């Protein structure tokens, strides 16, 4: 068995995983039909690190790059007023991930709410913003919808960037609405 990954200039790396020789040949042949693609052999260390394909992450990456960036920031510390990987607050995290893909959004939760287009929660797509009322203020928290009922946010209680489920009672009771930036 051979591990391979395909690099496409329009979408980044697409991990294929362990494939038999004939199936790998078929997949690579199809992939090379796309312009701007080339195969890249995986190193021994990347084989160990990526022995299992995270198909959920591949879907997120293909849907919107801000989700992929936010996923990579999970575990970074919470810091009030923080706007960098050294520490984020909730709106600082949103500001940072959109900035990484060339989109400038306001810095505060309230301004991000005003700048986004209102959408129904049943129309959520990865990359949409979720707004919550945690404290006495009407808008006090924001997270990034990642798909499959999950969102990524800078959690004050966990003191780090983390993923949570939108259907958890704590979050579903506090959800005010959703907005789309792009």
Tab-separated table of N, CA and C in Angstrom:
chain	number	residue	atom	x	y	z
A	1	UNK	N	0.841	-1.181	0.000
A	1	UNK	CA	0.000	0.000	0.000
A	1	UNK	C	0.880	1.237	0.000
A	2	UNK	N	0.361	2.296	-0.590
A	2	UNK	CA	1.122	3.520	-0.765
A	2	UNK	C	0.296	4.692	-0.270
A	3	UNK	N	0.939	5.601	0.434
A	3	UNK	CA	0.255	6.801	0.896
A	3	UNK	C	0.604	7.917	-0.062
A	4	UNK	N	-0.378	8.671	-0.437
A	4	UNK	CA	-0.138	9.773	-1.352
A	4	UNK	C	-1.055	10.926	-1.018
A	5	UNK	N	-0.682	12.087	-1.427
A	5	UNK	CA	-1.586	13.220	-1.361
A	5	UNK	C	-1.437	13.990	-2.658
A	6	UNK	N	-2.465	14.641	-3.033
A	6	UNK	CA	-2.482	15.368	-4.294
A	6	UNK	C	-2.546	16.845	-3.965
A	7	UNK	N	-1.719	17.635	-4.625
A	7	UNK	CA	-1.741	19.066	-4.417
A	7	UNK	C	-2.397	19.723	-5.612
A	8	UNK	N	-3.437	20.488	-5.359
A	8	UNK	CA	-4.114	21.237	-6.413
A	8	UNK	C	-4.015	22.709	-6.056
A	9	UNK	N	-3.569	23.516	-6.994
A	9	UNK	CA	-3.328	24.918	-6.709
A	9	UNK	C	-4.590	25.662	-6.305
A	10	UNK	N	-5.748	25.209	-6.739
A	10	UNK	CA	-6.972	25.921	-6.414
A	10	UNK	C	-7.571	25.522	-5.079
A	11	UNK	N	-7.121	24.438	-4.475
A	11	UNK	CA	-7.757	24.025	-3.225
A	11	UNK	C	-6.794	23.533	-2.158
A	12	UNK	N	-5.505	23.484	-2.399
A	12	UNK	CA	-4.568	23.006	-1.397
A	12	UNK	C	-4.427	21.510	-1.436
A	13	UNK	N	-3.931	20.922	-0.348
A	13	UNK	CA	-3.734	19.480	-0.295
A	13	UNK	C	-5.048	18.758	-0.075
A	14	UNK	N	-5.227	17.674	-0.779
A	14	UNK	CA	-6.364	16.791	-0.570
A	14	UNK	C	-5.783	15.459	-0.154
A	15	UNK	N	-6.003	15.073	1.093
A	15	UNK	CA	-5.460	13.815	1.579
A	15	UNK	C	-6.305	12.667	1.043
A	16	UNK	N	-5.661	11.680	0.459
A	16	UNK	CA	-6.362	10.518	-0.066
A	16	UNK	C	-6.301	9.376	0.922
A	17	UNK	N	-5.213	9.190	1.611
A	17	UNK	CA	-5.079	8.109	2.576
A	17	UNK	C	-4.406	6.906	1.956
A	18	UNK	N	-4.441	5.788	2.646
A	18	UNK	CA	-3.830	4.565	2.142
A	18	UNK	C	-4.733	3.937	1.093
A	19	UNK	N	-4.173	3.673	-0.075
A	19	UNK	CA	-4.932	3.107	-1.183
A	19	UNK	C	-4.151	1.964	-1.806
A	20	UNK	N	-4.846	1.022	-2.378
A	20	UNK	CA	-4.157	-0.040	-3.107
A	20	UNK	C	-3.564	0.558	-4.372
A	21	UNK	N	-2.600	-0.117	-4.958
A	21	UNK	CA	-1.906	0.399	-6.134
A	21	UNK	C	-2.825	0.766	-7.281
A	22	UNK	N	-3.758	-0.104	-7.663
A	22	UNK	CA	-4.630	0.179	-8.805
A	22	UNK	C	-5.602	1.311	-8.500
A	23	UNK	N	-6.113	1.354	-7.279
A	23	UNK	CA	-7.044	2.424	-6.937
A	23	UNK	C	-6.312	3.762	-6.863
A	24	UNK	N	-5.105	3.744	-6.319
A	24	UNK	CA	-4.308	4.956	-6.266
A	24	UNK	C	-4.034	5.460	-7.671
A	25	UNK	N	-3.657	4.564	-8.580
A	25	UNK	CA	-3.383	4.951	-9.958
A	25	UNK	C	-4.607	5.620	-10.570
A	26	UNK	N	-5.785	5.052	-10.356
A	26	UNK	CA	-7.019	5.628	-10.899
A	26	UNK	C	-7.281	7.009	-10.317
A	27	UNK	N	-7.119	7.151	-8.999
A	27	UNK	CA	-7.369	8.434	-8.347
A	27	UNK	C	-6.389	9.497	-8.829
A	28	UNK	N	-5.124	9.142	-8.937
A	28	UNK	CA	-4.114	10.096	-9.388
A	28	UNK	C	-4.369	10.494	-10.835
A	29	UNK	N	-4.717	9.547	-11.676
A	29	UNK	CA	-5.001	9.843	-13.080
A	29	UNK	C	-6.149	10.837	-13.191
A	30	UNK	N	-7.205	10.614	-12.447
A	30	UNK	CA	-8.347	11.528	-12.475
A	30	UNK	C	-7.929	12.903	-11.970
A	31	UNK	N	-7.181	12.928	-10.875
A	31	UNK	CA	-6.763	14.200	-10.298
A	31	UNK	C	-5.866	14.990	-11.239
A	32	UNK	N	-5.021	14.307	-11.980
A	32	UNK	CA	-4.111	15.005	-12.883
A	32	UNK	C	-4.821	15.614	-14.080
A	33	UNK	N	-6.047	15.218	-14.309
A	33	UNK	CA	-6.819	15.828	-15.382
A	33	UNK	C	-7.143	17.283	-15.074
A	34	UNK	N	-7.163	17.606	-13.776
A	34	UNK	CA	-7.392	18.992	-13.393
A	34	UNK	C	-6.107	19.778	-13.649
A	35	UNK	N	-6.232	20.962	-14.207
A	35	UNK	CA	-5.042	21.774	-14.448
A	35	UNK	C	-4.486	22.277	-13.129
A	36	UNK	N	-3.187	22.459	-13.094
A	36	UNK	CA	-2.531	22.970	-11.898
A	36	UNK	C	-2.323	21.944	-10.810
A	37	UNK	N	-2.446	20.653	-11.101
A	37	UNK	CA	-2.289	19.629	-10.076
A	37	UNK	C	-1.004	18.844	-10.297
A	38	UNK	N	-0.435	18.387	-9.196
A	38	UNK	CA	0.743	17.525	-9.257
A	38	UNK	C	0.731	16.620	-8.044
A	39	UNK	N	1.305	15.427	-8.146
A	39	UNK	CA	1.365	14.549	-6.982
A	39	UNK	C	2.582	14.902	-6.159
A	40	UNK	N	2.463	14.709	-4.863
A	40	UNK	CA	3.546	14.984	-3.932
A	40	UNK	C	3.677	13.772	-3.021
A	41	UNK	N	4.852	13.188	-2.956
A	41	UNK	CA	5.061	12.032	-2.081
A	41	UNK	C	5.096	12.496	-0.636
A	42	UNK	N	4.472	11.757	0.230
A	42	UNK	CA	4.451	12.094	1.646
A	42	UNK	C	5.728	11.595	2.311
A	43	UNK	N	6.226	12.357	3.270
A	43	UNK	CA	7.412	11.932	4.006
A	43	UNK	C	7.006	10.906	5.051
A	44	UNK	N	7.995	10.207	5.596
A	44	UNK	CA	7.711	9.189	6.611
A	44	UNK	C	7.021	9.804	7.825
A	45	UNK	N	7.464	11.008	8.247
A	45	UNK	CA	6.836	11.626	9.416
A	45	UNK	C	5.399	12.027	9.125
A	46	UNK	N	5.122	12.506	7.923
A	46	UNK	CA	3.741	12.880	7.620
A	46	UNK	C	2.863	11.654	7.501
A	47	UNK	N	3.441	10.511	7.118
A	47	UNK	CA	2.663	9.268	7.070
A	47	UNK	C	2.139	8.919	8.448
A	48	UNK	N	3.010	9.038	9.445
A	48	UNK	CA	2.593	8.712	10.802
A	48	UNK	C	1.553	9.705	11.306
A	49	UNK	N	1.760	10.988	11.020
A	49	UNK	CA	0.850	12.015	11.500
A	49	UNK	C	-0.499	11.964	10.800
A	50	UNK	N	-0.531	11.539	9.553
A	50	UNK	CA	-1.751	11.608	8.768
A	50	UNK	C	-2.215	10.235	8.308
A	51	UNK	N	-2.025	9.239	9.167
A	51	UNK	CA	-2.371	7.886	8.750
A	51	UNK	C	-3.871	7.711	8.571
A	52	UNK	N	-4.644	8.534	9.237
A	52	UNK	CA	-6.091	8.474	9.048
A	52	UNK	C	-6.556	9.800	8.468
A	53	UNK	N	-7.399	9.744	7.488
A	53	UNK	CA	-7.898	10.950	6.833
A	53	UNK	C	-9.041	11.530	7.651
A	54	UNK	N	-8.985	12.822	7.905
A	54	UNK	CA	-10.066	13.509	8.586
A	54	UNK	C	-10.983	14.074	7.511
A	55	UNK	N	-11.945	13.276	7.073
A	55	UNK	CA	-12.809	13.699	5.967
A	55	UNK	C	-13.632	14.913	6.343
A	56	UNK	N	-13.991	15.051	7.612
A	56	UNK	CA	-14.750	16.217	8.033
A	56	UNK	C	-13.949	17.488	7.769
A	57	UNK	N	-12.658	17.472	8.072
A	57	UNK	CA	-11.819	18.641	7.848
A	57	UNK	C	-11.692	18.950	6.361
A	58	UNK	N	-11.593	17.933	5.517
A	58	UNK	CA	-11.503	18.168	4.072
A	58	UNK	C	-12.744	18.895	3.590
A	59	UNK	N	-13.911	18.495	4.059
A	59	UNK	CA	-15.146	19.175	3.682
A	59	UNK	C	-15.092	20.626	4.129
A	60	UNK	N	-14.636	20.876	5.368
A	60	UNK	CA	-14.562	22.236	5.866
A	60	UNK	C	-13.612	23.079	5.021
A	61	UNK	N	-12.458	22.541	4.699
A	61	UNK	CA	-11.474	23.279	3.915
A	61	UNK	C	-12.056	23.657	2.565
A	62	UNK	N	-12.761	22.731	1.942
A	62	UNK	CA	-13.297	23.013	0.621
A	62	UNK	C	-14.453	24.003	0.679
A	63	UNK	N	-15.162	24.063	1.797
A	63	UNK	CA	-16.295	24.974	1.913
A	63	UNK	C	-15.849	26.411	2.127
A	64	UNK	N	-15.005	26.630	3.115
A	64	UNK	CA	-14.515	27.983	3.350
A	64	UNK	C	-13.219	27.937	4.142
A	65	UNK	N	-12.202	28.635	3.649
A	65	UNK	CA	-10.888	28.578	4.303
A	65	UNK	C	-10.859	29.151	5.713
A	66	UNK	N	-11.783	30.057	6.074
A	66	UNK	CA	-11.744	30.582	7.439
A	66	UNK	C	-11.960	29.471	8.459
A	67	UNK	N	-12.741	28.463	8.105
A	67	UNK	CA	-12.977	27.349	9.027
A	67	UNK	C	-11.688	26.553	9.224
A	68	UNK	N	-10.962	26.322	8.138
A	68	UNK	CA	-9.690	25.591	8.240
A	68	UNK	C	-8.708	26.351	9.126
A	69	UNK	N	-8.669	27.655	8.986
A	69	UNK	CA	-7.773	28.470	9.809
A	69	UNK	C	-8.196	28.390	11.274
A	70	UNK	N	-9.486	28.533	11.531
A	70	UNK	CA	-9.989	28.459	12.910
A	70	UNK	C	-9.728	27.086	13.523
A	71	UNK	N	-9.893	26.032	12.735
A	71	UNK	CA	-9.619	24.671	13.232
A	71	UNK	C	-8.169	24.551	13.706
A	72	UNK	N	-7.249	25.148	12.965
A	72	UNK	CA	-5.827	25.075	13.327
A	72	UNK	C	-5.513	25.871	14.593
A	73	UNK	N	-6.383	26.801	14.941
A	73	UNK	CA	-6.150	27.640	16.118
A	73	UNK	C	-6.743	27.052	17.397
A	74	UNK	N	-7.453	25.934	17.290
A	74	UNK	CA	-8.007	25.313	18.493
A	74	UNK	C	-6.873	25.012	19.472
A	75	UNK	N	-7.111	25.322	20.730
A	75	UNK	CA	-6.099	25.121	21.765
A	75	UNK	C	-5.314	26.378	22.087
A	76	UNK	N	-5.370	27.395	21.218
A	76	UNK	CA	-4.683	28.660	21.512
A	76	UNK	C	-5.367	29.310	22.709
A	77	UNK	N	-4.619	30.064	23.515
A	77	UNK	CA	-5.186	30.604	24.754
A	77	UNK	C	-6.226	31.703	24.538
A	78	UNK	N	-7.133	31.820	25.510
A	78	UNK	CA	-8.083	32.929	25.556
A	78	UNK	C	-7.377	34.114	26.205
A	79	UNK	N	-7.580	35.296	25.635
A	79	UNK	CA	-7.070	36.524	26.242
A	79	UNK	C	-8.032	37.651	25.909
A	80	UNK	N	-8.571	38.297	26.911
A	80	UNK	CA	-9.495	39.408	26.681
A	80	UNK	C	-8.806	40.473	25.829
A	81	UNK	N	-9.449	40.864	24.739
A	81	UNK	CA	-8.886	41.857	23.829
A	81	UNK	C	-7.883	41.279	22.849
A	82	UNK	N	-7.636	39.970	22.912
A	82	UNK	CA	-6.621	39.335	22.075
A	82	UNK	C	-7.048	39.165	20.628
A	83	UNK	N	-6.105	39.421	19.724
A	83	UNK	CA	-6.377	39.322	18.284
A	83	UNK	C	-5.271	38.565	17.544
A	84	UNK	N	-4.526	37.728	18.263
A	84	UNK	CA	-3.424	37.003	17.632
A	84	UNK	C	-3.333	35.601	18.234
A	85	UNK	N	-2.556	34.717	17.600
A	85	UNK	CA	-2.405	33.360	18.148
A	85	UNK	C	-1.819	33.314	19.561
A	86	UNK	N	-1.240	34.407	20.039
A	86	UNK	CA	-0.769	34.447	21.425
A	86	UNK	C	-1.948	34.479	22.392
A	87	UNK	N	-3.121	34.859	21.903
A	87	UNK	CA	-4.330	34.899	22.717
A	87	UNK	C	-5.453	35.596	21.977
A	88	UNK	N	-6.663	35.033	22.059
A	88	UNK	CA	-7.832	35.581	21.370
A	88	UNK	C	-8.982	35.764	22.343
A	89	UNK	N	-9.783	36.810	22.106
A	89	UNK	CA	-11.129	36.798	22.651
A	89	UNK	C	-12.038	36.408	21.490
A	90	UNK	N	-13.341	36.289	21.737
A	90	UNK	CA	-14.219	35.721	20.706
A	90	UNK	C	-14.238	36.544	19.419
A	91	UNK	N	-14.428	37.846	19.524
A	91	UNK	CA	-14.490	38.662	18.307
A	91	UNK	C	-13.105	38.846	17.691
A	92	UNK	N	-12.068	38.822	18.519
A	92	UNK	CA	-10.702	38.897	18.002
A	92	UNK	C	-10.354	37.686	17.155
A	93	UNK	N	-10.854	36.513	17.552
A	93	UNK	CA	-10.648	35.296	16.764
A	93	UNK	C	-11.315	35.428	15.401
A	94	UNK	N	-12.557	35.925	15.369
A	94	UNK	CA	-13.265	36.091	14.088
A	94	UNK	C	-12.531	37.101	13.209
A	95	UNK	N	-12.136	38.214	13.827
A	95	UNK	CA	-11.403	39.251	13.099
A	95	UNK	C	-10.135	38.661	12.471
A	96	UNK	N	-9.404	37.870	13.241
A	96	UNK	CA	-8.146	37.281	12.782
A	96	UNK	C	-8.362	36.285	11.641
A	97	UNK	N	-9.301	35.348	11.780
A	97	UNK	CA	-9.444	34.313	10.745
A	97	UNK	C	-9.919	34.909	9.424
A	98	UNK	N	-10.803	35.896	9.475
A	98	UNK	CA	-11.239	36.529	8.224
A	98	UNK	C	-10.106	37.356	7.618
A	99	UNK	N	-9.314	37.995	8.467
A	99	UNK	CA	-8.164	38.769	7.989
A	99	UNK	C	-7.172	37.870	7.249
A	100	UNK	N	-7.011	36.631	7.695
A	100	UNK	CA	-6.070	35.697	7.071
A	100	UNK	C	-6.458	35.335	5.640
A	101	UNK	N	-7.725	35.497	5.287
A	101	UNK	CA	-8.158	35.220	3.908
A	101	UNK	C	-8.436	36.511	3.145
A	102	UNK	N	-7.970	37.636	3.695
A	102	UNK	CA	-8.077	38.904	2.992
A	102	UNK	C	-9.385	39.642	3.173
A	103	UNK	N	-10.191	39.245	4.153
A	103	UNK	CA	-11.456	39.938	4.414
A	103	UNK	C	-11.337	40.719	5.714
A	104	UNK	N	-11.656	41.990	5.643
A	104	UNK	CA	-11.595	42.834	6.828
A	104	UNK	C	-12.991	42.931	7.436
A	105	UNK	N	-13.118	42.472	8.674
A	105	UNK	CA	-14.394	42.602	9.375
A	105	UNK	C	-14.156	43.421	10.634
A	106	UNK	N	-15.213	44.027	11.175
A	106	UNK	CA	-15.046	44.832	12.388
A	106	UNK	C	-14.461	44.016	13.540
A	107	UNK	N	-13.980	44.703	14.550
A	107	UNK	CA	-13.282	44.063	15.660
A	107	UNK	C	-14.206	43.558	16.767
A	108	UNK	N	-15.315	44.219	17.027
A	108	UNK	CA	-16.148	43.839	18.168
A	108	UNK	C	-17.329	42.958	17.751
A	109	UNK	N	-17.852	42.211	18.714
A	109	UNK	CA	-19.003	41.342	18.459
A	109	UNK	C	-20.186	42.148	17.931
A	110	UNK	N	-20.481	43.279	18.564
A	110	UNK	CA	-21.610	44.097	18.138
A	110	UNK	C	-21.433	44.591	16.706
A	111	UNK	N	-20.232	45.055	16.371
A	111	UNK	CA	-19.985	45.551	15.012
A	111	UNK	C	-19.973	44.420	13.990
A	112	UNK	N	-19.503	43.240	14.380
A	112	UNK	CA	-19.546	42.085	13.480
A	112	UNK	C	-20.993	41.693	13.196
A	113	UNK	N	-21.841	41.794	14.211
A	113	UNK	CA	-23.266	41.507	14.033
A	113	UNK	C	-23.873	42.486	13.030
A	114	UNK	N	-23.579	43.779	13.213
A	114	UNK	CA	-24.121	44.804	12.309
A	114	UNK	C	-23.594	44.645	10.882
A	115	UNK	N	-22.353	44.196	10.727
A	115	UNK	CA	-21.734	44.090	9.394
A	115	UNK	C	-22.149	42.831	8.637
A	116	UNK	N	-22.734	41.864	9.336
A	116	UNK	CA	-23.091	40.603	8.675
A	116	UNK	C	-24.548	40.623	8.219
A	117	UNK	N	-24.818	39.816	7.202
A	117	UNK	CA	-26.178	39.679	6.672
A	117	UNK	C	-26.898	38.614	7.497
A	118	UNK	N	-28.080	38.947	8.029
A	118	UNK	CA	-28.857	38.001	8.834
A	118	UNK	C	-29.254	36.789	8.006
A	119	UNK	N	-29.077	35.604	8.595
A	119	UNK	CA	-29.516	34.357	7.960
A	119	UNK	C	-30.216	33.485	8.995
A	120	UNK	N	-31.106	32.641	8.518
A	120	UNK	CA	-31.796	31.701	9.407
A	120	UNK	C	-30.826	30.594	9.803
A	121	UNK	N	-30.972	30.072	11.008
A	121	UNK	CA	-30.057	29.019	11.459
A	121	UNK	C	-30.162	27.763	10.602
A	122	UNK	N	-31.311	27.524	9.993
A	122	UNK	CA	-31.419	26.353	9.108
A	122	UNK	C	-30.666	26.553	7.789
A	123	UNK	N	-30.225	27.785	7.512
A	123	UNK	CA	-29.455	28.073	6.300
A	123	UNK	C	-27.963	28.226	6.575
A	124	UNK	N	-27.520	27.846	7.771
A	124	UNK	CA	-26.107	27.994	8.135
A	124	UNK	C	-25.191	27.241	7.179
A	125	UNK	N	-24.074	27.886	6.856
A	125	UNK	CA	-23.014	27.270	6.066
A	125	UNK	C	-21.701	27.492	6.804
A	126	UNK	N	-20.728	26.589	6.623
A	126	UNK	CA	-19.426	26.814	7.251
A	126	UNK	C	-18.888	28.202	6.895
A	127	UNK	N	-18.401	28.896	7.910
A	127	UNK	CA	-17.892	30.248	7.729
A	127	UNK	C	-18.858	31.321	8.201
A	128	UNK	N	-20.105	30.950	8.504
A	128	UNK	CA	-21.072	31.914	9.030
A	128	UNK	C	-20.768	32.206	10.497
A	129	UNK	N	-21.197	33.376	10.946
A	129	UNK	CA	-21.001	33.776	12.334
A	129	UNK	C	-22.247	33.460	13.152
A	130	UNK	N	-22.037	33.049	14.394
A	130	UNK	CA	-23.120	32.777	15.336
A	130	UNK	C	-22.993	33.768	16.488
A	131	UNK	N	-24.101	34.385	16.864
A	131	UNK	CA	-24.085	35.407	17.904
A	131	UNK	C	-24.902	34.942	19.108
A	132	UNK	N	-24.343	35.184	20.301
A	132	UNK	CA	-24.934	34.689	21.536
A	132	UNK	C	-25.079	35.807	22.564
A	133	UNK	N	-26.050	35.627	23.465
A	133	UNK	CA	-26.199	36.493	24.631
A	133	UNK	C	-25.778	35.663	25.841
A	134	UNK	N	-24.587	35.934	26.340
A	134	UNK	CA	-24.047	35.198	27.484
A	134	UNK	C	-24.242	36.007	28.761
A	135	UNK	N	-23.959	37.289	28.674
A	135	UNK	CA	-24.074	38.162	29.841
A	135	UNK	C	-25.328	39.023	29.693
A	136	UNK	N	-25.417	40.062	30.488
A	136	UNK	CA	-26.586	40.939	30.432
A	136	UNK	C	-26.643	41.760	29.140
A	137	UNK	N	-25.499	41.914	28.471
A	137	UNK	CA	-25.505	42.639	27.195
A	137	UNK	C	-26.219	41.812	26.137
A	138	UNK	N	-26.905	42.491	25.225
A	138	UNK	CA	-27.659	41.770	24.194
A	138	UNK	C	-26.756	40.864	23.366
A	139	UNK	N	-25.652	41.384	22.887
A	139	UNK	CA	-24.677	40.591	22.125
A	139	UNK	C	-23.390	40.539	22.925
A	140	UNK	N	-22.981	39.341	23.309
A	140	UNK	CA	-21.769	39.268	24.124
A	140	UNK	C	-20.799	38.181	23.690
A	141	UNK	N	-21.158	37.392	22.663
A	141	UNK	CA	-20.257	36.319	22.237
A	141	UNK	C	-20.502	35.997	20.771
A	142	UNK	N	-19.420	35.606	20.071
A	142	UNK	CA	-19.522	35.235	18.658
A	142	UNK	C	-18.674	33.990	18.419
A	143	UNK	N	-19.157	33.143	17.530
A	143	UNK	CA	-18.431	31.941	17.135
A	143	UNK	C	-18.540	31.742	15.633
A	144	UNK	N	-17.732	30.854	15.097
A	144	UNK	CA	-17.688	30.575	13.661
A	144	UNK	C	-18.296	29.203	13.403
A	145	UNK	N	-19.357	29.155	12.591
A	145	UNK	CA	-19.990	27.877	12.287
A	145	UNK	C	-19.038	27.047	11.431
A	146	UNK	N	-18.807	25.797	11.855
A	146	UNK	CA	-17.849	24.926	11.175
A	146	UNK	C	-18.523	23.807	10.391
A	147	UNK	N	-19.831	23.691	10.481
A	147	UNK	CA	-20.541	22.614	9.801
A	147	UNK	C	-20.900	21.502	10.766
A	148	UNK	N	-21.836	20.677	10.373
A	148	UNK	CA	-22.267	19.525	11.174
A	148	UNK	C	-22.667	19.896	12.601
A	149	UNK	N	-23.263	21.076	12.768
A	149	UNK	CA	-23.729	21.496	14.085
A	149	UNK	C	-22.645	21.961	15.040
A	150	UNK	N	-21.426	22.138	14.543
A	150	UNK	CA	-20.293	22.557	15.380
A	150	UNK	C	-19.939	24.008	15.102
A	151	UNK	N	-19.369	24.659	16.115
A	151	UNK	CA	-18.809	25.989	15.904
A	151	UNK	C	-17.522	26.116	16.705
A	152	UNK	N	-16.693	27.058	16.280
A	152	UNK	CA	-15.395	27.303	16.910
A	152	UNK	C	-15.445	28.696	17.516
A	153	UNK	N	-14.947	28.822	18.735
A	153	UNK	CA	-14.998	30.104	19.426
A	153	UNK	C	-13.872	30.182	20.447
A	154	UNK	N	-13.607	31.386	20.917
A	154	UNK	CA	-12.653	31.583	22.006
A	154	UNK	C	-13.458	31.505	23.295
A	155	UNK	N	-13.296	30.419	24.001
A	155	UNK	CA	-14.103	30.119	25.185
A	155	UNK	C	-13.490	30.722	26.440
A	156	UNK	N	-14.282	31.545	27.134
A	156	UNK	CA	-13.793	32.105	28.395
A	156	UNK	C	-13.731	31.032	29.474
A	157	UNK	N	-14.675	30.100	29.475
A	157	UNK	CA	-14.684	29.070	30.519
A	157	UNK	C	-13.568	28.047	30.329
A	158	UNK	N	-13.247	27.717	29.089
A	158	UNK	CA	-12.172	26.750	28.831
A	158	UNK	C	-10.816	27.434	28.697
A	159	UNK	N	-10.844	28.771	28.623
A	159	UNK	CA	-9.630	29.586	28.516
A	159	UNK	C	-8.801	29.258	27.279
A	160	UNK	N	-9.487	28.881	26.197
A	160	UNK	CA	-8.784	28.556	24.949
A	160	UNK	C	-9.774	28.580	23.789
A	161	UNK	N	-9.242	28.543	22.576
A	161	UNK	CA	-10.071	28.388	21.378
A	161	UNK	C	-10.513	26.932	21.342
A	162	UNK	N	-11.813	26.724	21.180
A	162	UNK	CA	-12.365	25.372	21.256
A	162	UNK	C	-13.553	25.229	20.315
A	163	UNK	N	-13.936	23.994	20.079
A	163	UNK	CA	-15.146	23.697	19.310
A	163	UNK	C	-16.254	23.344	20.289
A	164	UNK	N	-17.474	23.653	19.903
A	164	UNK	CA	-18.643	23.308	20.713
A	164	UNK	C	-19.765	22.904	19.770
A	165	UNK	N	-20.781	22.291	20.335
A	165	UNK	CA	-21.935	21.872	19.540
A	165	UNK	C	-23.080	22.854	19.754
A	166	UNK	N	-23.644	23.285	18.654
A	166	UNK	CA	-24.724	24.261	18.691
A	166	UNK	C	-25.974	23.715	19.375
A	167	UNK	N	-26.162	22.409	19.354
A	167	UNK	CA	-27.363	21.839	19.968
A	167	UNK	C	-27.214	21.572	21.470
A	168	UNK	N	-26.058	21.893	22.053
A	168	UNK	CA	-25.915	21.798	23.507
A	168	UNK	C	-26.849	22.827	24.139
A	169	UNK	N	-27.522	22.441	25.201
A	169	UNK	CA	-28.519	23.306	25.837
A	169	UNK	C	-27.950	24.684	26.167
A	170	UNK	N	-26.748	24.712	26.721
A	170	UNK	CA	-26.142	25.995	27.094
A	170	UNK	C	-26.122	26.948	25.905
A	171	UNK	N	-25.676	26.472	24.745
A	171	UNK	CA	-25.530	27.328	23.573
A	171	UNK	C	-26.861	27.581	22.874
A	172	UNK	N	-27.685	26.576	22.745
A	172	UNK	CA	-28.951	26.758	22.023
A	172	UNK	C	-29.866	27.764	22.726
A	173	UNK	N	-29.829	27.818	24.057
A	173	UNK	CA	-30.642	28.786	24.805
A	173	UNK	C	-30.131	30.216	24.641
A	174	UNK	N	-28.877	30.377	24.337
A	174	UNK	CA	-28.265	31.703	24.287
A	174	UNK	C	-28.058	32.239	22.867
A	175	UNK	N	-28.358	31.434	21.866
A	175	UNK	CA	-28.174	31.862	20.476
A	175	UNK	C	-29.158	32.975	20.133
A	176	UNK	N	-28.634	34.094	19.662
A	176	UNK	CA	-29.465	35.225	19.242
A	176	UNK	C	-29.740	35.150	17.747
A	177	UNK	N	-28.719	34.795	16.979
A	177	UNK	CA	-28.888	34.749	15.532
A	177	UNK	C	-27.596	34.405	14.832
A	178	UNK	N	-27.673	34.414	13.507
A	178	UNK	CA	-26.521	34.078	12.671
A	178	UNK	C	-26.368	35.128	11.584
A	179	UNK	N	-25.136	35.287	11.118
A	179	UNK	CA	-24.863	36.257	10.069
A	179	UNK	C	-23.817	35.744	9.104
A	180	UNK	N	-23.878	36.259	7.891
A	180	UNK	CA	-22.941	35.858	6.843
A	180	UNK	C	-22.134	37.077	6.414
A	181	UNK	N	-20.823	36.900	6.354
A	181	UNK	CA	-19.917	37.977	5.960
A	181	UNK	C	-19.706	37.998	4.453
A	182	UNK	N	-19.585	36.843	3.837
A	182	UNK	CA	-19.224	36.765	2.417
A	182	UNK	C	-20.392	36.356	1.568
